[in-house]
Amino acid sequence: MKNLRLIFGSGVQRRRKALGWTQAQLAERVELSADGISQIERGKIAASFDTIGALAEALDVHPAELFGGLPLVPGKRHLPLTKIVERLRDATPAQLKKIGVVVNSLLED
């Protein structure tokens, strides 16, 4: 399994870039240094629980999204997606196969 610090750091970096922010802009929002953000994004240091929470809040995502737990989506308006994911967790393999066929057909180019 990939190092959790790298997974988390990559999630922070992807979301920050999706918002069009620099490391300095994110750092200002969470009261860290730009170097601290850089180290977190590169997996060089581990973020405390408080820092994880502050980063998630500043980036407007659930902390799990920064660890790759849910797809990174804009804003906190991802409740429908969260509900879908929760329902998928209870689906049988046969149901998941059918769902995959439907989703693939809907998302084809």
Short mmCIF file of N, CA and C in Angstrom, two decimals:
data_model
loop_
_atom_site.label_atom_id
_atom_site.label_comp_id
_atom_site.label_asym_id
_atom_site.label_seq_id
_atom_site.Cartn_x
_atom_site.Cartn_y
_atom_site.Cartn_z
N MET A 1 0.85 -1.19 0.00
CA MET A 1 0.00 0.00 0.00
C MET A 1 0.89 1.24 0.00
N LYS A 2 0.48 2.19 -0.77
CA LYS A 2 1.22 3.44 -0.88
C LYS A 2 1.22 4.16 0.46
N ASN A 3 2.27 4.86 0.73
CA ASN A 3 2.40 5.62 1.97
C ASN A 3 1.22 6.58 2.14
N LEU A 4 0.55 6.53 3.29
CA LEU A 4 -0.61 7.38 3.53
C LEU A 4 -0.28 8.87 3.44
N ARG A 5 0.93 9.24 3.84
CA ARG A 5 1.31 10.65 3.72
C ARG A 5 1.33 11.08 2.26
N LEU A 6 1.80 10.21 1.38
CA LEU A 6 1.83 10.53 -0.05
C LEU A 6 0.42 10.58 -0.64
N ILE A 7 -0.43 9.65 -0.22
CA ILE A 7 -1.81 9.63 -0.70
C ILE A 7 -2.51 10.92 -0.27
N PHE A 8 -2.37 11.27 1.01
CA PHE A 8 -3.01 12.47 1.53
C PHE A 8 -2.45 13.71 0.84
N GLY A 9 -1.13 13.79 0.74
CA GLY A 9 -0.49 14.95 0.11
C GLY A 9 -0.93 15.14 -1.33
N SER A 10 -1.04 14.03 -2.04
CA SER A 10 -1.50 14.09 -3.43
C SER A 10 -2.94 14.59 -3.51
N GLY A 11 -3.78 14.14 -2.57
CA GLY A 11 -5.17 14.61 -2.52
C GLY A 11 -5.26 16.09 -2.25
N VAL A 12 -4.44 16.58 -1.34
CA VAL A 12 -4.41 18.01 -1.03
C VAL A 12 -3.98 18.79 -2.28
N GLN A 13 -2.92 18.32 -2.91
CA GLN A 13 -2.39 19.02 -4.09
C GLN A 13 -3.41 19.04 -5.23
N ARG A 14 -4.06 17.90 -5.52
CA ARG A 14 -5.06 17.85 -6.60
C ARG A 14 -6.19 18.83 -6.34
N ARG A 15 -6.69 18.82 -5.10
CA ARG A 15 -7.82 19.70 -4.78
C ARG A 15 -7.40 21.16 -4.83
N ARG A 16 -6.22 21.47 -4.31
CA ARG A 16 -5.71 22.85 -4.33
C ARG A 16 -5.60 23.34 -5.76
N LYS A 17 -5.03 22.52 -6.62
CA LYS A 17 -4.88 22.91 -8.03
C LYS A 17 -6.23 23.02 -8.73
N ALA A 18 -7.18 22.15 -8.37
CA ALA A 18 -8.51 22.22 -8.95
C ALA A 18 -9.18 23.55 -8.61
N LEU A 19 -8.86 24.09 -7.45
CA LEU A 19 -9.40 25.39 -7.03
C LEU A 19 -8.60 26.55 -7.61
N GLY A 20 -7.47 26.25 -8.24
CA GLY A 20 -6.63 27.29 -8.81
C GLY A 20 -5.83 28.07 -7.79
N TRP A 21 -5.55 27.45 -6.65
CA TRP A 21 -4.82 28.12 -5.57
C TRP A 21 -3.35 27.76 -5.61
N THR A 22 -2.53 28.69 -5.14
CA THR A 22 -1.12 28.41 -4.92
C THR A 22 -0.98 27.79 -3.53
N GLN A 23 0.20 27.25 -3.27
CA GLN A 23 0.47 26.73 -1.93
C GLN A 23 0.37 27.85 -0.90
N ALA A 24 0.83 29.04 -1.27
CA ALA A 24 0.77 30.18 -0.35
C ALA A 24 -0.67 30.56 -0.02
N GLN A 25 -1.55 30.49 -1.01
CA GLN A 25 -2.95 30.83 -0.77
C GLN A 25 -3.61 29.82 0.17
N LEU A 26 -3.32 28.55 -0.03
CA LEU A 26 -3.87 27.53 0.88
C LEU A 26 -3.26 27.69 2.26
N ALA A 27 -1.96 27.93 2.32
CA ALA A 27 -1.28 28.09 3.60
C ALA A 27 -1.91 29.21 4.42
N GLU A 28 -2.24 30.30 3.77
CA GLU A 28 -2.85 31.43 4.47
C GLU A 28 -4.20 31.05 5.07
N ARG A 29 -4.96 30.25 4.36
CA ARG A 29 -6.29 29.84 4.82
C ARG A 29 -6.23 28.89 6.02
N VAL A 30 -5.15 28.13 6.13
CA VAL A 30 -5.04 27.16 7.23
C VAL A 30 -3.98 27.53 8.25
N GLU A 31 -3.43 28.73 8.10
CA GLU A 31 -2.44 29.27 9.04
C GLU A 31 -1.21 28.37 9.15
N LEU A 32 -0.72 27.93 8.00
CA LEU A 32 0.55 27.21 7.90
C LEU A 32 1.45 27.99 6.96
N SER A 33 2.70 27.59 6.88
CA SER A 33 3.60 28.21 5.91
C SER A 33 3.43 27.52 4.56
N ALA A 34 3.80 28.21 3.50
CA ALA A 34 3.76 27.61 2.17
C ALA A 34 4.69 26.40 2.13
N ASP A 35 5.82 26.48 2.83
CA ASP A 35 6.75 25.35 2.90
C ASP A 35 6.09 24.16 3.60
N GLY A 36 5.29 24.43 4.62
CA GLY A 36 4.57 23.36 5.31
C GLY A 36 3.59 22.66 4.38
N ILE A 37 2.88 23.45 3.57
CA ILE A 37 1.96 22.87 2.59
C ILE A 37 2.75 22.03 1.59
N SER A 38 3.87 22.54 1.13
CA SER A 38 4.71 21.82 0.18
C SER A 38 5.16 20.48 0.76
N GLN A 39 5.59 20.49 2.01
CA GLN A 39 6.05 19.25 2.65
C GLN A 39 4.92 18.25 2.81
N ILE A 40 3.72 18.74 3.15
CA ILE A 40 2.56 17.85 3.27
C ILE A 40 2.23 17.25 1.91
N GLU A 41 2.20 18.09 0.87
CA GLU A 41 1.85 17.60 -0.46
C GLU A 41 2.85 16.58 -0.99
N ARG A 42 4.11 16.69 -0.60
CA ARG A 42 5.14 15.75 -1.05
C ARG A 42 5.28 14.55 -0.11
N GLY A 43 4.47 14.51 0.95
CA GLY A 43 4.52 13.39 1.89
C GLY A 43 5.74 13.40 2.78
N LYS A 44 6.39 14.54 2.91
CA LYS A 44 7.60 14.64 3.73
C LYS A 44 7.29 14.73 5.22
N ILE A 45 6.13 15.30 5.55
CA ILE A 45 5.71 15.37 6.95
C ILE A 45 4.27 14.87 7.06
N ALA A 46 3.93 14.37 8.23
CA ALA A 46 2.57 13.92 8.49
C ALA A 46 1.77 15.09 9.06
N ALA A 47 0.57 15.25 8.56
CA ALA A 47 -0.32 16.29 9.08
C ALA A 47 -1.02 15.78 10.34
N SER A 48 -1.18 16.65 11.31
CA SER A 48 -1.93 16.29 12.52
C SER A 48 -3.42 16.19 12.18
N PHE A 49 -4.20 15.61 13.07
CA PHE A 49 -5.64 15.55 12.85
C PHE A 49 -6.23 16.94 12.70
N ASP A 50 -5.75 17.88 13.51
CA ASP A 50 -6.24 19.26 13.41
C ASP A 50 -5.92 19.85 12.05
N THR A 51 -4.72 19.60 11.55
CA THR A 51 -4.32 20.12 10.24
C THR A 51 -5.12 19.46 9.12
N ILE A 52 -5.35 18.16 9.23
CA ILE A 52 -6.17 17.46 8.24
C ILE A 52 -7.56 18.09 8.19
N GLY A 53 -8.14 18.34 9.35
CA GLY A 53 -9.45 18.97 9.41
C GLY A 53 -9.45 20.36 8.82
N ALA A 54 -8.43 21.14 9.15
CA ALA A 54 -8.33 22.51 8.63
C ALA A 54 -8.16 22.51 7.12
N LEU A 55 -7.34 21.61 6.61
CA LEU A 55 -7.14 21.53 5.16
C LEU A 55 -8.43 21.12 4.45
N ALA A 56 -9.11 20.12 4.99
CA ALA A 56 -10.37 19.68 4.38
C ALA A 56 -11.39 20.81 4.37
N GLU A 57 -11.47 21.53 5.48
CA GLU A 57 -12.42 22.64 5.54
C GLU A 57 -12.06 23.73 4.54
N ALA A 58 -10.80 24.09 4.49
CA ALA A 58 -10.35 25.14 3.56
C ALA A 58 -10.58 24.71 2.11
N LEU A 59 -10.36 23.43 1.83
CA LEU A 59 -10.51 22.91 0.46
C LEU A 59 -11.95 22.52 0.15
N ASP A 60 -12.84 22.66 1.13
CA ASP A 60 -14.27 22.41 0.97
C ASP A 60 -14.57 20.97 0.55
N VAL A 61 -13.90 20.02 1.23
CA VAL A 61 -14.14 18.60 0.99
C VAL A 61 -14.18 17.86 2.32
N HIS A 62 -14.70 16.65 2.30
CA HIS A 62 -14.64 15.78 3.46
C HIS A 62 -13.21 15.27 3.58
N PRO A 63 -12.68 15.13 4.80
CA PRO A 63 -11.30 14.65 4.94
C PRO A 63 -11.02 13.34 4.20
N ALA A 64 -12.00 12.45 4.14
CA ALA A 64 -11.80 11.17 3.45
C ALA A 64 -11.44 11.37 1.98
N GLU A 65 -11.95 12.43 1.38
CA GLU A 65 -11.65 12.68 -0.03
C GLU A 65 -10.17 12.95 -0.25
N LEU A 66 -9.52 13.54 0.74
CA LEU A 66 -8.10 13.84 0.61
C LEU A 66 -7.25 12.58 0.72
N PHE A 67 -7.83 11.52 1.28
CA PHE A 67 -7.15 10.23 1.36
C PHE A 67 -7.59 9.30 0.23
N GLY A 68 -8.37 9.82 -0.70
CA GLY A 68 -8.83 9.01 -1.82
C GLY A 68 -10.05 8.17 -1.49
N GLY A 69 -10.71 8.44 -0.36
CA GLY A 69 -11.87 7.66 0.07
C GLY A 69 -13.10 7.87 -0.78
N LEU A 70 -13.24 9.05 -1.33
CA LEU A 70 -14.35 9.38 -2.21
C LEU A 70 -13.78 10.16 -3.38
N PRO A 71 -14.46 10.14 -4.51
CA PRO A 71 -13.97 10.96 -5.61
C PRO A 71 -13.93 12.43 -5.22
N LEU A 72 -12.90 13.11 -5.68
CA LEU A 72 -12.81 14.54 -5.42
C LEU A 72 -13.81 15.25 -6.31
N VAL A 73 -14.75 15.93 -5.69
CA VAL A 73 -15.77 16.67 -6.43
C VAL A 73 -15.82 18.08 -5.88
N PRO A 74 -16.22 19.04 -6.70
CA PRO A 74 -16.28 20.42 -6.23
C PRO A 74 -17.26 20.61 -5.09
N GLY A 75 -16.83 21.31 -4.08
CA GLY A 75 -17.70 21.76 -3.00
C GLY A 75 -18.27 20.67 -2.13
N LYS A 76 -19.07 21.09 -1.18
CA LYS A 76 -19.71 20.16 -0.26
C LYS A 76 -21.03 19.66 -0.81
N ARG A 77 -21.34 19.99 -2.03
CA ARG A 77 -22.61 19.59 -2.62
C ARG A 77 -22.52 18.18 -3.20
N HIS A 78 -21.78 17.33 -2.54
CA HIS A 78 -21.60 15.97 -3.03
C HIS A 78 -22.46 14.96 -2.28
N LEU A 79 -23.47 15.43 -1.57
CA LEU A 79 -24.32 14.51 -0.82
C LEU A 79 -24.96 13.45 -1.70
N PRO A 80 -25.47 13.80 -2.90
CA PRO A 80 -26.02 12.72 -3.74
C PRO A 80 -24.97 11.66 -4.06
N LEU A 81 -23.74 12.07 -4.34
CA LEU A 81 -22.68 11.11 -4.63
C LEU A 81 -22.37 10.27 -3.39
N THR A 82 -22.33 10.90 -2.23
CA THR A 82 -22.06 10.17 -1.00
C THR A 82 -23.15 9.12 -0.75
N LYS A 83 -24.40 9.48 -0.99
CA LYS A 83 -25.49 8.53 -0.80
C LYS A 83 -25.39 7.37 -1.78
N ILE A 84 -24.98 7.67 -3.01
CA ILE A 84 -24.80 6.61 -3.99
C ILE A 84 -23.70 5.66 -3.55
N VAL A 85 -22.59 6.21 -3.10
CA VAL A 85 -21.47 5.38 -2.64
C VAL A 85 -21.91 4.51 -1.47
N GLU A 86 -22.66 5.07 -0.54
CA GLU A 86 -23.14 4.30 0.61
C GLU A 86 -24.02 3.14 0.16
N ARG A 87 -24.89 3.39 -0.82
CA ARG A 87 -25.76 2.33 -1.32
C ARG A 87 -24.96 1.26 -2.07
N LEU A 88 -23.92 1.70 -2.79
CA LEU A 88 -23.10 0.75 -3.54
C LEU A 88 -22.36 -0.21 -2.61
N ARG A 89 -22.03 0.26 -1.43
CA ARG A 89 -21.32 -0.60 -0.47
C ARG A 89 -22.15 -1.82 -0.08
N ASP A 90 -23.47 -1.68 -0.15
CA ASP A 90 -24.37 -2.78 0.23
C ASP A 90 -24.80 -3.63 -0.96
N ALA A 91 -24.38 -3.26 -2.16
CA ALA A 91 -24.81 -3.99 -3.36
C ALA A 91 -24.09 -5.33 -3.47
N THR A 92 -24.79 -6.28 -4.06
CA THR A 92 -24.20 -7.59 -4.32
C THR A 92 -23.29 -7.49 -5.55
N PRO A 93 -22.41 -8.47 -5.74
CA PRO A 93 -21.57 -8.46 -6.95
C PRO A 93 -22.40 -8.41 -8.24
N ALA A 94 -23.51 -9.13 -8.27
CA ALA A 94 -24.37 -9.12 -9.46
C ALA A 94 -24.96 -7.73 -9.70
N GLN A 95 -25.39 -7.09 -8.62
CA GLN A 95 -25.93 -5.73 -8.76
C GLN A 95 -24.85 -4.76 -9.22
N LEU A 96 -23.64 -4.89 -8.68
CA LEU A 96 -22.55 -4.01 -9.08
C LEU A 96 -22.22 -4.18 -10.56
N LYS A 97 -22.30 -5.40 -11.05
CA LYS A 97 -22.03 -5.64 -12.47
C LYS A 97 -23.07 -4.93 -13.33
N LYS A 98 -24.34 -5.03 -12.96
CA LYS A 98 -25.41 -4.35 -13.70
C LYS A 98 -25.24 -2.84 -13.64
N ILE A 99 -24.90 -2.34 -12.47
CA ILE A 99 -24.69 -0.90 -12.29
C ILE A 99 -23.54 -0.43 -13.18
N GLY A 100 -22.48 -1.22 -13.24
CA GLY A 100 -21.34 -0.88 -14.09
C GLY A 100 -21.73 -0.76 -15.55
N VAL A 101 -22.57 -1.67 -16.03
CA VAL A 101 -23.02 -1.63 -17.42
C VAL A 101 -23.81 -0.35 -17.68
N VAL A 102 -24.71 -0.02 -16.77
CA VAL A 102 -25.53 1.19 -16.93
C VAL A 102 -24.66 2.44 -16.91
N VAL A 103 -23.77 2.53 -15.94
CA VAL A 103 -22.91 3.71 -15.82
C VAL A 103 -22.04 3.86 -17.06
N ASN A 104 -21.45 2.76 -17.51
CA ASN A 104 -20.60 2.82 -18.71
C ASN A 104 -21.39 3.29 -19.93
N SER A 105 -22.62 2.82 -20.07
CA SER A 105 -23.42 3.24 -21.23
C SER A 105 -23.80 4.72 -21.13
N LEU A 106 -24.03 5.20 -19.93
CA LEU A 106 -24.38 6.61 -19.76
C LEU A 106 -23.19 7.54 -19.99
N LEU A 107 -22.00 7.07 -19.69
CA LEU A 107 -20.82 7.93 -19.76
C LEU A 107 -20.00 7.74 -21.03
N GLU A 108 -20.48 6.94 -21.96
CA GLU A 108 -19.76 6.75 -23.22
C GLU A 108 -19.70 8.05 -23.99
N ASP A 109 -18.59 8.20 -24.71
CA ASP A 109 -18.43 9.41 -25.54
C ASP A 109 -19.24 9.33 -26.80
#
